[in-house]
C-alpha cells in the first residue's frame, strides 16, 4: 500500500437525489464496472482525489528505490546484486507507469515532481525507515512488497482505466519482488546463528512499519466511503491489514522466526489472527517528517532533480536543434 | 511551463505475427531516446520484438461524446455478421 491517508476531495458520498444528471450517469457507469477513460467526463473531486492517490503511489515507487539502492554495491554475491538491480529498476518502471496514469488527468510530470519536493505531496511512510543490513533487503521484499501487493491486487479493478492498467502491469512484476525478498530471508534463517539473528532483527524492525503501510483504521471515514463508491479504493485499511497478517504469519513460522507481537494469536471464531495495532503516534510523526530517514530521502530526491537539470535541458536543446536543422534541410 | 520532455505513446509487437499494441507512454526529448526508454520501461521481461513510438500530440482521437453517432450505426446492421443467415445443415460447411 503505497498510498496512505489520501484525502478524498468533497464532503463524503453524495446521495443520488443530490447528484446532477452527469454525476448520476458517471456513478452508473462505475456501478456497472465500466472503466472511466481520460477524456470522459468526471467529477472534479474524482479527478483531484485520483491525482493525489496515483501521485503519492508514484512518488513511493521512486523514493522506494533509495533504501534498496543503498545495498546494490554491497549485495553479498554477483547474482544477488543482479537481482537487486533488476528489482530497483522495476520500481523505477512502476513509478513511471503511475506518473503517466496521473498525467492523463491533466497534471504534468514536472508539477508532480515539484509537489513531492516541496512536501505538498507525500510518499509512503515505510520508506523513511533505514535498511541497516542485508537481512533488511530480504525483509523489505517479503514484508513491504507483500503489503503493497495486498493493496495493488484489488486496485487492478479500480474504475479509472489508466490506473487499472498500470496496476495490472505492476502486479505482474511485483510477485518477483516479494519472492526474492523471501528467498533472502530463507537463506538467512537457515544460515548460521548470526544470520538467523539478523533475519529476526530485520523482522522485528519491519513488522510494525509494514502494518502501518495500510494506514489507520478508516471504517468510520466518510472520505473512504466516497473513494470506495468511486472504486478507487476497494477494501478498507483494516481488511487489507488483516489479510496481510493472516498471510504473513505462517510465512514467518516457516522461516522459524517470531513475529514481535505477544498478542498475536489465531482466533478460531473469527478465522483470523488477532494482533496488536502499530504505534500510530509513531506513524503520524513519520508522516510529519520526523521518521529516521525523512530528511535523507527528500535530500536524495532534491539532489537528483537539481543535479539532473542540465541533462534534461541539454537533451531537450539538442533535440530542438536537430529538429530545426532537419526543417532547414528540407 | 518549463522545458518538459514531450510525451510519447508506445506500441509494442508482443511476438512475431501479432500487431503492435499500445502499452503506455513515457517522456523523452526525441524519438531515438523514446525508443531507448521504451525498451527499458516496457520490455524488461521479454514483452516485445518490435517497438513503435509516436509523439502523443500527433495522435487524433475520437471524442467520447461522439460515441453514439460514431459507433451506434453499426449495431443495427446485424446482417454484416455471418450468423444472420440461416443455412440448412444439408448444405454442409460454409
mmCIF file of C-alpha atoms in Angstrom:
data_model
loop_
_atom_site.group_PDB
_atom_site.id
_atom_site.type_symbol
_atom_site.label_atom_id
_atom_site.label_comp_id
_atom_site.label_asym_id
_atom_site.label_seq_id
_atom_site.Cartn_x
_atom_site.Cartn_y
_atom_site.Cartn_z
ATOM 1 C CA UNK A 1 0.000 0.000 0.000
ATOM 2 C CA UNK A 2 1.923 2.926 -1.247
ATOM 3 C CA UNK A 3 -0.856 5.473 -0.876
ATOM 4 C CA UNK A 4 -1.738 6.402 2.689
ATOM 5 C CA UNK A 5 -4.135 8.895 4.204
ATOM 6 C CA UNK A 6 -5.272 10.146 0.828
ATOM 7 C CA UNK A 7 -7.701 12.945 1.488
ATOM 8 C CA UNK A 8 -10.759 12.317 -0.647
ATOM 9 C CA UNK A 9 -11.969 15.558 -2.185
ATOM 10 C CA UNK A 10 -15.551 16.528 -1.431
ATOM 11 C CA UNK A 11 -17.618 16.000 1.686
ATOM 12 C CA UNK A 12 -18.407 12.316 1.535
ATOM 13 C CA UNK A 13 -20.753 10.205 -0.531
ATOM 14 C CA UNK A 14 -23.316 12.308 -2.324
ATOM 15 C CA UNK A 15 -26.878 10.942 -2.116
ATOM 16 C CA UNK A 16 -28.278 10.125 -5.538
ATOM 17 C CA UNK A 17 -31.059 12.715 -5.320
ATOM 18 C CA UNK A 18 -28.438 15.467 -4.928
ATOM 19 C CA UNK A 19 -26.443 14.377 -7.976
ATOM 20 C CA UNK A 20 -26.546 16.279 -11.230
ATOM 21 C CA UNK A 21 -27.570 14.137 -14.239
ATOM 22 C CA UNK A 22 -23.891 13.995 -15.249
ATOM 23 C CA UNK A 23 -22.845 12.807 -11.805
ATOM 24 C CA UNK A 24 -25.579 10.181 -11.730
ATOM 25 C CA UNK A 25 -24.601 8.880 -15.177
ATOM 26 C CA UNK A 26 -20.971 8.766 -14.038
ATOM 27 C CA UNK A 27 -21.858 6.784 -10.909
ATOM 28 C CA UNK A 28 -23.993 4.406 -13.003
ATOM 29 C CA UNK A 29 -21.002 3.649 -15.206
ATOM 30 C CA UNK A 30 -18.843 2.918 -12.176
ATOM 31 C CA UNK A 31 -21.537 0.719 -10.632
ATOM 32 C CA UNK A 32 -21.724 -1.207 -13.907
ATOM 33 C CA UNK A 33 -17.924 -1.703 -13.829
ATOM 34 C CA UNK A 34 -17.405 0.349 -16.970
ATOM 35 C CA UNK A 35 -13.967 1.961 -16.885
ATOM 36 C CA UNK A 36 -13.593 5.725 -16.897
ATOM 37 C CA UNK A 37 -11.122 6.910 -19.534
ATOM 38 C CA UNK A 38 -9.112 10.163 -19.615
ATOM 39 C CA UNK A 39 -11.370 12.113 -21.980
ATOM 40 C CA UNK A 40 -14.625 11.037 -20.309
ATOM 41 C CA UNK A 41 -16.489 13.479 -18.108
ATOM 42 C CA UNK A 42 -15.697 13.008 -14.413
ATOM 43 C CA UNK A 43 -16.474 14.994 -11.244
ATOM 44 C CA UNK A 44 -13.682 17.393 -10.248
ATOM 45 C CA UNK A 45 -13.411 15.664 -6.866
ATOM 46 C CA UNK A 46 -12.857 12.281 -8.508
ATOM 47 C CA UNK A 47 -10.089 13.771 -10.635
ATOM 48 C CA UNK A 48 -8.441 15.590 -7.713
ATOM 49 C CA UNK A 49 -8.525 12.552 -5.449
ATOM 50 C CA UNK A 50 -7.063 10.321 -8.143
ATOM 51 C CA UNK A 51 -4.218 12.759 -8.820
ATOM 52 C CA UNK A 52 -3.365 12.698 -5.118
ATOM 53 C CA UNK A 53 -3.613 8.935 -4.852
ATOM 54 C CA UNK A 54 -1.800 7.959 -8.047
ATOM 55 C CA UNK A 55 0.781 10.710 -7.496
ATOM 56 C CA UNK A 56 1.561 9.514 -3.987
ATOM 57 C CA UNK A 57 1.762 5.961 -5.244
ATOM 58 C CA UNK A 58 4.202 7.005 -7.980
ATOM 59 C CA UNK A 59 6.351 9.011 -5.563
ATOM 60 C CA UNK A 60 6.504 5.991 -3.268
ATOM 61 C CA UNK A 61 7.805 3.779 -6.044
ATOM 62 C CA UNK A 62 10.535 6.291 -6.826
ATOM 63 C CA UNK A 63 11.552 7.084 -3.238
ATOM 64 C CA UNK A 64 11.304 3.360 -2.505
ATOM 65 C CA UNK A 65 14.341 2.827 -4.698
ATOM 66 C CA UNK A 66 16.540 4.621 -2.164
ATOM 67 C CA UNK A 67 16.530 2.170 0.770
ATOM 68 C CA UNK A 68 17.197 -0.742 -1.590
ATOM 69 C CA UNK A 69 19.624 1.076 -3.855
ATOM 70 C CA UNK A 70 21.649 1.517 -0.707
ATOM 71 C CA UNK A 71 22.586 -2.189 -0.891
ATOM 72 C CA UNK A 72 23.274 -2.685 -4.600
ATOM 73 C CA UNK A 73 27.010 -2.165 -4.236
ATOM 74 C CA UNK A 74 27.139 -4.319 -1.128
ATOM 75 C CA UNK A 75 24.995 -7.298 -2.136
ATOM 76 C CA UNK A 76 26.710 -10.488 -0.948
ATOM 77 C CA UNK A 77 27.039 -12.178 -4.360
ATOM 78 C CA UNK A 78 27.034 -11.139 -8.004
ATOM 79 C CA UNK A 79 23.723 -12.954 -8.502
ATOM 80 C CA UNK A 80 22.085 -11.133 -5.576
ATOM 81 C CA UNK A 81 23.419 -7.882 -6.946
ATOM 82 C CA UNK A 82 21.965 -8.513 -10.425
ATOM 83 C CA UNK A 83 18.608 -9.469 -8.878
ATOM 84 C CA UNK A 84 18.510 -6.393 -6.650
ATOM 85 C CA UNK A 85 19.416 -4.157 -9.587
ATOM 86 C CA UNK A 86 16.551 -5.658 -11.591
ATOM 87 C CA UNK A 87 14.183 -5.091 -8.706
ATOM 88 C CA UNK A 88 15.177 -1.477 -8.193
ATOM 89 C CA UNK A 89 14.864 -0.911 -11.945
ATOM 90 C CA UNK A 90 11.328 -2.340 -11.746
ATOM 91 C CA UNK A 91 10.461 0.199 -9.039
ATOM 92 C CA UNK A 92 11.578 2.986 -11.371
ATOM 93 C CA UNK A 93 9.367 1.479 -14.077
ATOM 94 C CA UNK A 94 6.402 1.258 -11.685
ATOM 95 C CA UNK A 95 6.866 4.915 -10.804
ATOM 96 C CA UNK A 96 6.845 5.790 -14.496
ATOM 97 C CA UNK A 97 3.683 3.790 -15.289
ATOM 98 C CA UNK A 98 1.931 5.578 -12.444
ATOM 99 C CA UNK A 99 3.159 9.064 -13.308
ATOM 100 C CA UNK A 100 1.842 8.508 -16.837
ATOM 101 C CA UNK A 101 -1.532 7.444 -15.432
ATOM 102 C CA UNK A 102 -1.649 10.584 -13.262
ATOM 103 C CA UNK A 103 -0.697 12.763 -16.228
ATOM 104 C CA UNK A 104 -3.769 11.609 -18.157
ATOM 105 C CA UNK A 105 -5.753 13.549 -15.524
ATOM 106 C CA UNK A 106 -4.246 16.838 -16.614
ATOM 107 C CA UNK A 107 -1.292 17.269 -14.272
ATOM 108 C CA UNK A 108 2.256 17.418 -15.660
ATOM 109 C CA UNK A 109 5.196 15.272 -14.636
ATOM 110 C CA UNK A 110 7.157 18.313 -13.524
ATOM 111 C CA UNK A 111 4.280 19.539 -11.373
ATOM 112 C CA UNK A 112 4.075 16.156 -9.658
ATOM 113 C CA UNK A 113 7.818 16.105 -9.015
ATOM 114 C CA UNK A 114 7.798 19.647 -7.696
ATOM 115 C CA UNK A 115 4.888 18.852 -5.378
ATOM 116 C CA UNK A 116 6.886 15.971 -3.937
ATOM 117 C CA UNK A 117 9.999 18.096 -3.469
ATOM 118 C CA UNK A 118 8.072 20.939 -1.822
ATOM 119 C CA UNK A 119 6.463 18.472 0.590
ATOM 120 C CA UNK A 120 2.954 19.172 -0.702
ATOM 121 C CA UNK A 121 2.651 15.541 -1.810
ATOM 122 C CA UNK A 122 3.842 12.600 0.264
ATOM 123 C CA UNK A 123 5.234 9.138 -0.269
ATOM 124 C CA UNK A 124 4.619 6.048 1.858
ATOM 125 C CA UNK A 125 5.808 6.235 5.469
ATOM 126 C CA UNK A 126 7.638 2.925 5.095
ATOM 127 C CA UNK A 127 10.498 4.403 3.086
ATOM 128 C CA UNK A 128 11.512 6.622 5.964
ATOM 129 C CA UNK A 129 12.941 3.603 7.757
ATOM 130 C CA UNK A 130 16.581 2.670 7.156
ATOM 131 C CA UNK A 131 17.929 -0.557 5.635
ATOM 132 C CA UNK A 132 20.759 -1.269 8.051
ATOM 133 C CA UNK A 133 21.990 -4.629 6.782
ATOM 134 C CA UNK A 134 21.450 -7.261 4.114
ATOM 135 C CA UNK A 135 18.654 -9.005 6.034
ATOM 136 C CA UNK A 136 16.686 -5.756 5.767
ATOM 137 C CA UNK A 137 16.668 -6.140 1.989
ATOM 138 C CA UNK A 138 15.044 -9.538 2.496
ATOM 139 C CA UNK A 139 12.518 -8.083 4.931
ATOM 140 C CA UNK A 140 11.666 -5.214 2.576
ATOM 141 C CA UNK A 141 10.934 -7.565 -0.316
ATOM 142 C CA UNK A 142 8.985 -10.013 1.824
ATOM 143 C CA UNK A 143 7.018 -7.602 4.028
ATOM 144 C CA UNK A 144 6.954 -4.229 2.287
ATOM 145 C CA UNK A 145 6.322 -5.593 -1.196
ATOM 146 C CA UNK A 146 3.991 -8.155 0.350
ATOM 147 C CA UNK A 147 1.931 -5.385 1.934
ATOM 148 C CA UNK A 148 1.980 -3.410 -1.311
ATOM 149 C CA UNK A 149 0.663 -6.413 -3.246
ATOM 150 C CA UNK A 150 -2.276 -6.732 -0.807
ATOM 151 C CA UNK A 151 -3.402 -3.288 -1.872
ATOM 152 C CA UNK A 152 -2.445 -3.421 -5.520
ATOM 153 C CA UNK A 153 -4.164 -6.669 -6.444
ATOM 154 C CA UNK A 154 -7.678 -5.318 -5.737
ATOM 155 C CA UNK A 155 -6.746 -1.991 -7.353
ATOM 156 C CA UNK A 156 -6.396 -3.766 -10.690
ATOM 157 C CA UNK A 157 -10.208 -3.487 -10.723
ATOM 158 C CA UNK A 158 -10.219 0.237 -9.999
ATOM 159 C CA UNK A 159 -12.627 2.381 -12.029
ATOM 160 C CA UNK A 160 -10.045 4.607 -13.739
ATOM 161 C CA UNK A 161 -8.754 2.848 -16.876
ATOM 162 C CA UNK A 162 -5.143 4.122 -16.956
ATOM 163 C CA UNK A 163 -4.702 3.439 -13.221
ATOM 164 C CA UNK A 164 -6.152 -0.047 -13.561
ATOM 165 C CA UNK A 165 -3.854 -0.862 -16.485
ATOM 166 C CA UNK A 166 -0.796 0.419 -14.591
ATOM 167 C CA UNK A 167 -1.802 -1.759 -11.639
ATOM 168 C CA UNK A 168 -2.138 -4.843 -13.829
ATOM 169 C CA UNK A 169 1.397 -4.345 -15.167
ATOM 170 C CA UNK A 170 2.758 -3.669 -11.700
ATOM 171 C CA UNK A 171 1.124 -6.707 -10.135
ATOM 172 C CA UNK A 172 2.619 -8.949 -12.812
ATOM 173 C CA UNK A 173 6.076 -7.786 -11.794
ATOM 174 C CA UNK A 174 5.569 -7.393 -8.080
ATOM 175 C CA UNK A 175 5.410 -11.028 -7.089
ATOM 176 C CA UNK A 176 9.031 -11.445 -8.222
ATOM 177 C CA UNK A 177 9.871 -8.765 -5.656
ATOM 178 C CA UNK A 178 8.209 -10.495 -2.775
ATOM 179 C CA UNK A 179 9.668 -13.872 -3.676
ATOM 180 C CA UNK A 180 13.217 -12.515 -3.975
ATOM 181 C CA UNK A 181 12.805 -10.996 -0.501
ATOM 182 C CA UNK A 182 11.524 -14.244 0.975
ATOM 183 C CA UNK A 183 14.357 -16.110 -0.722
ATOM 184 C CA UNK A 184 16.883 -13.864 1.055
ATOM 185 C CA UNK A 185 15.039 -14.444 4.354
ATOM 186 C CA UNK A 186 15.086 -18.228 3.849
ATOM 187 C CA UNK A 187 18.818 -18.184 3.206
ATOM 188 C CA UNK A 188 19.439 -16.100 6.320
ATOM 189 C CA UNK A 189 17.010 -18.030 8.540
ATOM 190 C CA UNK A 190 18.570 -21.346 7.525
ATOM 191 C CA UNK A 191 22.096 -19.973 7.871
ATOM 192 C CA UNK A 192 24.437 -19.519 10.814
ATOM 193 C CA UNK A 193 23.265 -18.385 14.253
ATOM 194 C CA UNK A 194 24.420 -14.862 13.424
ATOM 195 C CA UNK A 195 22.487 -14.830 10.143
ATOM 196 C CA UNK A 196 19.357 -16.113 11.866
ATOM 197 C CA UNK A 197 19.682 -13.317 14.413
ATOM 198 C CA UNK A 198 19.940 -10.757 11.619
ATOM 199 C CA UNK A 199 16.797 -12.142 9.984
ATOM 200 C CA UNK A 200 14.884 -11.965 13.281
ATOM 201 C CA UNK A 201 16.153 -8.450 13.915
ATOM 202 C CA UNK A 202 15.011 -7.317 10.459
ATOM 203 C CA UNK A 203 11.539 -8.811 11.054
ATOM 204 C CA UNK A 204 11.395 -7.077 14.451
ATOM 205 C CA UNK A 205 12.125 -3.701 12.926
ATOM 206 C CA UNK A 206 9.974 -4.001 9.799
ATOM 207 C CA UNK A 207 6.859 -5.700 11.209
ATOM 208 C CA UNK A 208 5.036 -2.691 12.651
ATOM 209 C CA UNK A 209 6.128 -0.206 9.974
ATOM 210 C CA UNK A 210 4.715 -2.714 7.437
ATOM 211 C CA UNK A 211 1.384 -2.818 9.285
ATOM 212 C CA UNK A 212 1.364 0.996 9.225
ATOM 213 C CA UNK A 213 1.556 0.947 5.431
ATOM 214 C CA UNK A 214 -2.198 0.298 5.295
ATOM 215 C CA UNK A 215 -2.899 3.490 7.245
ATOM 216 C CA UNK A 216 -5.051 3.896 10.378
ATOM 217 C CA UNK A 217 -8.500 2.358 10.573
ATOM 218 C CA UNK A 218 -10.862 4.080 8.159
ATOM 219 C CA UNK A 219 -14.055 2.186 8.810
ATOM 220 C CA UNK A 220 -15.805 5.337 10.005
ATOM 221 C CA UNK A 221 -14.344 7.651 7.396
ATOM 222 C CA UNK A 222 -16.821 9.358 5.036
ATOM 223 C CA UNK A 223 -13.891 10.129 2.735
ATOM 224 C CA UNK A 224 -13.031 6.469 2.364
ATOM 225 C CA UNK A 225 -16.695 5.705 1.758
ATOM 226 C CA UNK A 226 -16.673 8.135 -1.172
ATOM 227 C CA UNK A 227 -13.456 6.679 -2.580
ATOM 228 C CA UNK A 228 -14.995 3.216 -2.314
ATOM 229 C CA UNK A 229 -18.165 4.365 -4.098
ATOM 230 C CA UNK A 230 -15.912 5.638 -6.879
ATOM 231 C CA UNK A 231 -13.998 2.330 -6.830
ATOM 232 C CA UNK A 232 -10.651 3.994 -6.423
ATOM 233 C CA UNK A 233 -10.367 2.273 -3.086
ATOM 234 C CA UNK A 234 -11.570 -1.306 -2.997
ATOM 235 C CA UNK A 235 -11.063 -2.594 0.569
ATOM 236 C CA UNK A 236 -10.868 -0.850 3.936
ATOM 237 C CA UNK A 237 -7.481 -0.376 5.585
ATOM 238 C CA UNK A 238 -8.386 -2.848 8.343
ATOM 239 C CA UNK A 239 -9.450 -5.533 5.878
ATOM 240 C CA UNK A 240 -6.170 -5.241 3.999
ATOM 241 C CA UNK A 241 -4.109 -5.250 7.188
ATOM 242 C CA UNK A 242 -5.904 -8.381 8.449
ATOM 243 C CA UNK A 243 -5.341 -10.116 5.122
ATOM 244 C CA UNK A 244 -1.651 -9.238 5.279
ATOM 245 C CA UNK A 245 -1.252 -10.575 8.832
ATOM 246 C CA UNK A 246 -3.131 -13.775 8.007
ATOM 247 C CA UNK A 247 -0.910 -14.400 5.020
ATOM 248 C CA UNK A 248 2.395 -13.414 6.601
ATOM 249 C CA UNK A 249 2.300 -15.177 9.967
ATOM 250 C CA UNK A 250 2.554 -18.712 8.509
ATOM 251 C CA UNK A 251 5.402 -17.496 6.289
ATOM 252 C CA UNK A 252 7.265 -16.280 9.381
ATOM 253 C CA UNK A 253 6.598 -19.624 11.066
ATOM 254 C CA UNK A 254 8.084 -21.448 8.109
ATOM 255 C CA UNK A 255 11.231 -19.354 8.497
ATOM 256 C CA UNK A 256 11.371 -20.222 12.201
ATOM 257 C CA UNK A 257 11.134 -16.533 13.066
ATOM 258 C CA UNK A 258 8.927 -14.916 15.686
ATOM 259 C CA UNK A 259 6.564 -12.061 14.858
ATOM 260 C CA UNK A 260 7.282 -9.386 17.501
ATOM 261 C CA UNK A 261 3.770 -9.314 18.954
ATOM 262 C CA UNK A 262 2.832 -11.008 22.279
ATOM 263 C CA UNK A 263 -0.856 -10.664 21.459
ATOM 264 C CA UNK A 264 -0.614 -12.423 18.106
ATOM 265 C CA UNK A 265 -2.968 -15.421 18.269
ATOM 266 C CA UNK A 266 -5.138 -17.401 15.889
ATOM 267 C CA UNK A 267 -8.788 -16.653 16.587
ATOM 268 C CA UNK A 268 -10.754 -19.756 15.653
ATOM 269 C CA UNK A 269 -14.078 -17.991 15.874
ATOM 270 C CA UNK A 270 -13.142 -15.154 13.537
ATOM 271 C CA UNK A 271 -10.996 -17.342 11.330
ATOM 272 C CA UNK A 272 -8.276 -14.680 11.503
ATOM 273 C CA UNK A 273 -5.263 -13.797 13.604
ATOM 274 C CA UNK A 274 -5.715 -11.322 16.468
ATOM 275 C CA UNK A 275 -2.796 -8.910 16.555
ATOM 276 C CA UNK A 276 -1.586 -5.649 18.095
ATOM 277 C CA UNK A 277 -2.048 -2.338 16.350
ATOM 278 C CA UNK A 278 1.140 -0.486 15.461
ATOM 279 C CA UNK A 279 2.041 2.695 17.328
ATOM 280 C CA UNK A 280 0.007 5.320 15.471
ATOM 281 C CA UNK A 281 1.804 8.191 17.205
ATOM 282 C CA UNK A 282 4.985 6.991 15.566
ATOM 283 C CA UNK A 283 3.145 6.770 12.235
ATOM 284 C CA UNK A 284 1.915 10.370 12.401
ATOM 285 C CA UNK A 285 5.371 11.555 13.432
ATOM 286 C CA UNK A 286 6.921 9.829 10.428
ATOM 287 C CA UNK A 287 4.313 11.428 8.152
ATOM 288 C CA UNK A 288 5.150 14.822 9.645
ATOM 289 C CA UNK A 289 8.772 14.344 8.649
ATOM 290 C CA UNK A 290 10.171 13.031 11.915
ATOM 291 C CA UNK A 291 10.996 9.483 10.821
ATOM 292 C CA UNK A 292 14.561 8.186 10.904
ATOM 293 C CA UNK A 293 15.255 8.886 7.203
ATOM 294 C CA UNK A 294 12.805 11.576 6.023
ATOM 295 C CA UNK A 295 15.481 14.234 5.569
ATOM 296 C CA UNK A 296 17.866 11.863 3.826
ATOM 297 C CA UNK A 297 15.188 10.654 1.383
ATOM 298 C CA UNK A 298 13.975 14.133 0.496
ATOM 299 C CA UNK A 299 17.513 15.411 0.096
ATOM 300 C CA UNK A 300 18.262 12.469 -2.180
ATOM 301 C CA UNK A 301 15.304 13.288 -4.422
ATOM 302 C CA UNK A 302 16.089 17.027 -4.457
ATOM 303 C CA UNK A 303 19.702 16.360 -5.345
ATOM 304 C CA UNK A 304 18.692 14.017 -8.175
ATOM 305 C CA UNK A 305 16.258 16.623 -9.556
ATOM 306 C CA UNK A 306 18.684 19.534 -9.323
ATOM 307 C CA UNK A 307 21.771 17.642 -10.484
ATOM 308 C CA UNK A 308 19.796 16.195 -13.388
ATOM 309 C CA UNK A 309 18.518 19.572 -14.602
ATOM 310 C CA UNK A 310 21.395 20.144 -17.044
ATOM 311 C CA UNK A 311 20.871 16.690 -18.560
ATOM 312 C CA UNK A 312 17.135 17.264 -19.061
ATOM 313 C CA UNK A 313 17.729 20.727 -20.536
ATOM 314 C CA UNK A 314 20.725 19.642 -22.605
ATOM 315 C CA UNK A 315 18.936 16.721 -24.250
ATOM 316 C CA UNK A 316 15.945 18.916 -24.996
ATOM 317 C CA UNK A 317 18.144 21.642 -26.525
ATOM 318 C CA UNK A 318 19.900 19.009 -28.631
ATOM 319 C CA UNK A 319 16.574 17.588 -29.845
ATOM 320 C CA UNK A 320 15.290 21.062 -30.752
ATOM 321 C CA UNK A 321 18.487 21.944 -32.598
ATOM 322 C CA UNK A 322 18.389 18.718 -34.585
ATOM 323 C CA UNK A 323 14.712 19.218 -35.444
ATOM 324 C CA UNK A 324 15.434 22.777 -36.625
ATOM 325 C CA UNK A 325 18.351 21.571 -38.752
ATOM 326 C CA UNK A 326 16.134 18.933 -40.341
ATOM 327 C CA UNK A 327 13.470 21.502 -41.218
ATOM 328 C CA UNK A 328 16.151 23.796 -42.709
ATOM 329 C CA UNK A 329 17.497 20.957 -44.877
ATOM 330 C CA UNK A 330 14.080 20.098 -46.299
ATOM 331 C CA UNK B 1 5.736 25.956 -18.389
ATOM 332 C CA UNK B 2 9.298 24.850 -18.444
ATOM 333 C CA UNK B 3 11.174 22.764 -20.891
ATOM 334 C CA UNK B 4 9.440 19.465 -20.153
ATOM 335 C CA UNK B 5 10.260 16.499 -22.390
ATOM 336 C CA UNK B 6 7.334 15.705 -24.695
ATOM 337 C CA UNK B 7 5.060 12.722 -24.150
ATOM 338 C CA UNK B 8 5.335 9.683 -26.441
ATOM 339 C CA UNK B 9 2.896 6.814 -26.830
ATOM 340 C CA UNK B 10 4.497 3.393 -27.015
ATOM 341 C CA UNK B 11 3.297 0.462 -29.155
ATOM 342 C CA UNK B 12 4.856 -2.980 -28.926
ATOM 343 C CA UNK B 13 4.644 -6.114 -31.045
ATOM 344 C CA UNK B 14 4.497 -8.845 -28.432
ATOM 345 C CA UNK B 15 5.629 -11.631 -30.716
ATOM 346 C CA UNK B 16 6.012 -12.200 -34.425
ATOM 347 C CA UNK B 17 2.708 -12.369 -36.241
ATOM 348 C CA UNK B 18 0.876 -10.025 -33.869
ATOM 349 C CA UNK B 19 0.053 -6.343 -34.387
ATOM 350 C CA UNK B 20 1.711 -3.610 -32.385
ATOM 351 C CA UNK B 21 -0.392 -2.803 -29.360
ATOM 352 C CA UNK B 22 -0.497 0.326 -27.223
ATOM 353 C CA UNK B 23 1.220 -0.384 -23.890
ATOM 354 C CA UNK B 24 1.643 3.037 -22.312
ATOM 355 C CA UNK B 25 3.509 6.285 -22.578
ATOM 356 C CA UNK B 26 6.711 7.989 -21.487
ATOM 357 C CA UNK B 27 8.626 11.244 -21.737
ATOM 358 C CA UNK B 28 11.707 11.624 -23.916
ATOM 359 C CA UNK B 29 13.495 14.504 -25.634
ATOM 360 C CA UNK B 30 13.406 12.896 -29.092
ATOM 361 C CA UNK B 31 12.304 9.775 -30.980
ATOM 362 C CA UNK B 32 15.598 7.970 -30.565
ATOM 363 C CA UNK B 33 15.570 8.393 -26.783
ATOM 364 C CA UNK B 34 11.886 7.495 -26.704
ATOM 365 C CA UNK B 35 12.680 4.109 -28.283
ATOM 366 C CA UNK B 36 15.528 3.516 -25.836
ATOM 367 C CA UNK B 37 13.378 4.464 -22.863
ATOM 368 C CA UNK B 38 10.505 2.330 -24.158
ATOM 369 C CA UNK B 39 12.834 -0.650 -24.270
ATOM 370 C CA UNK B 40 13.808 -0.112 -20.622
ATOM 371 C CA UNK B 41 10.348 0.740 -19.328
ATOM 372 C CA UNK B 42 8.137 -1.638 -21.301
ATOM 373 C CA UNK B 43 10.201 -4.682 -22.367
ATOM 374 C CA UNK B 44 12.164 -5.726 -19.290
ATOM 375 C CA UNK B 45 10.622 -9.199 -19.385
ATOM 376 C CA UNK B 46 10.712 -10.209 -22.980
ATOM 377 C CA UNK B 47 7.435 -8.463 -23.791
ATOM 378 C CA UNK B 48 8.349 -7.431 -27.296
ATOM 379 C CA UNK B 49 10.113 -7.962 -30.593
ATOM 380 C CA UNK B 50 9.443 -4.516 -32.060
ATOM 381 C CA UNK B 51 8.672 -1.034 -30.722
ATOM 382 C CA UNK B 52 6.890 1.950 -32.261
ATOM 383 C CA UNK B 53 6.831 5.344 -30.605
ATOM 384 C CA UNK B 54 4.802 8.356 -31.676
ATOM 385 C CA UNK B 55 4.620 11.737 -30.059
ATOM 386 C CA UNK B 56 1.279 11.948 -28.255
ATOM 387 C CA UNK B 57 0.365 15.298 -29.826
ATOM 388 C CA UNK B 58 0.299 13.661 -33.274
ATOM 389 C CA UNK B 59 -2.494 11.284 -32.330
ATOM 390 C CA UNK B 60 -6.030 12.224 -33.322
ATOM 391 C CA UNK B 61 -8.702 10.501 -31.279
ATOM 392 C CA UNK B 62 -12.464 10.245 -31.343
ATOM 393 C CA UNK B 63 -14.322 12.273 -28.776
ATOM 394 C CA UNK B 64 -16.075 10.200 -26.074
ATOM 395 C CA UNK B 65 -19.127 12.465 -26.503
ATOM 396 C CA UNK B 66 -19.465 11.322 -30.122
ATOM 397 C CA UNK B 67 -19.561 7.663 -29.185
ATOM 398 C CA UNK B 68 -23.226 7.372 -30.136
ATOM 399 C CA UNK B 69 -23.140 8.825 -33.675
ATOM 400 C CA UNK B 70 -19.759 7.186 -34.308
ATOM 401 C CA UNK B 71 -20.417 3.624 -33.295
ATOM 402 C CA UNK B 72 -24.120 3.027 -32.867
ATOM 403 C CA UNK B 73 -24.936 2.828 -36.612
ATOM 404 C CA UNK B 74 -23.065 -0.476 -36.858
ATOM 405 C CA UNK B 75 -25.060 -2.003 -34.016
ATOM 406 C CA UNK B 76 -28.221 -2.275 -36.132
ATOM 407 C CA UNK B 77 -26.518 -3.858 -39.123
ATOM 408 C CA UNK B 78 -26.593 -7.379 -37.888
ATOM 409 C CA UNK B 79 -26.675 -8.729 -41.452
ATOM 410 C CA UNK B 80 -22.949 -7.942 -41.557
ATOM 411 C CA UNK B 81 -22.362 -10.998 -39.392
ATOM 412 C CA UNK B 82 -22.421 -14.494 -40.882
ATOM 413 C CA UNK B 83 -24.689 -15.763 -38.106
ATOM 414 C CA UNK B 84 -27.503 -13.583 -39.542
ATOM 415 C CA UNK B 85 -28.097 -16.097 -42.313
ATOM 416 C CA UNK B 86 -29.669 -19.475 -41.694
ATOM 417 C CA UNK B 87 -28.078 -22.034 -43.955
ATOM 418 C CA UNK B 88 -29.552 -25.550 -43.786
ATOM 419 C CA UNK B 89 -27.271 -28.216 -42.308
ATOM 420 C CA UNK B 90 -27.665 -30.219 -45.513
ATOM 421 C CA UNK B 91 -25.626 -27.611 -47.384
ATOM 422 C CA UNK B 92 -22.548 -28.571 -45.411
ATOM 423 C CA UNK B 93 -19.760 -26.359 -44.133
ATOM 424 C CA UNK B 94 -19.950 -22.753 -45.292
#
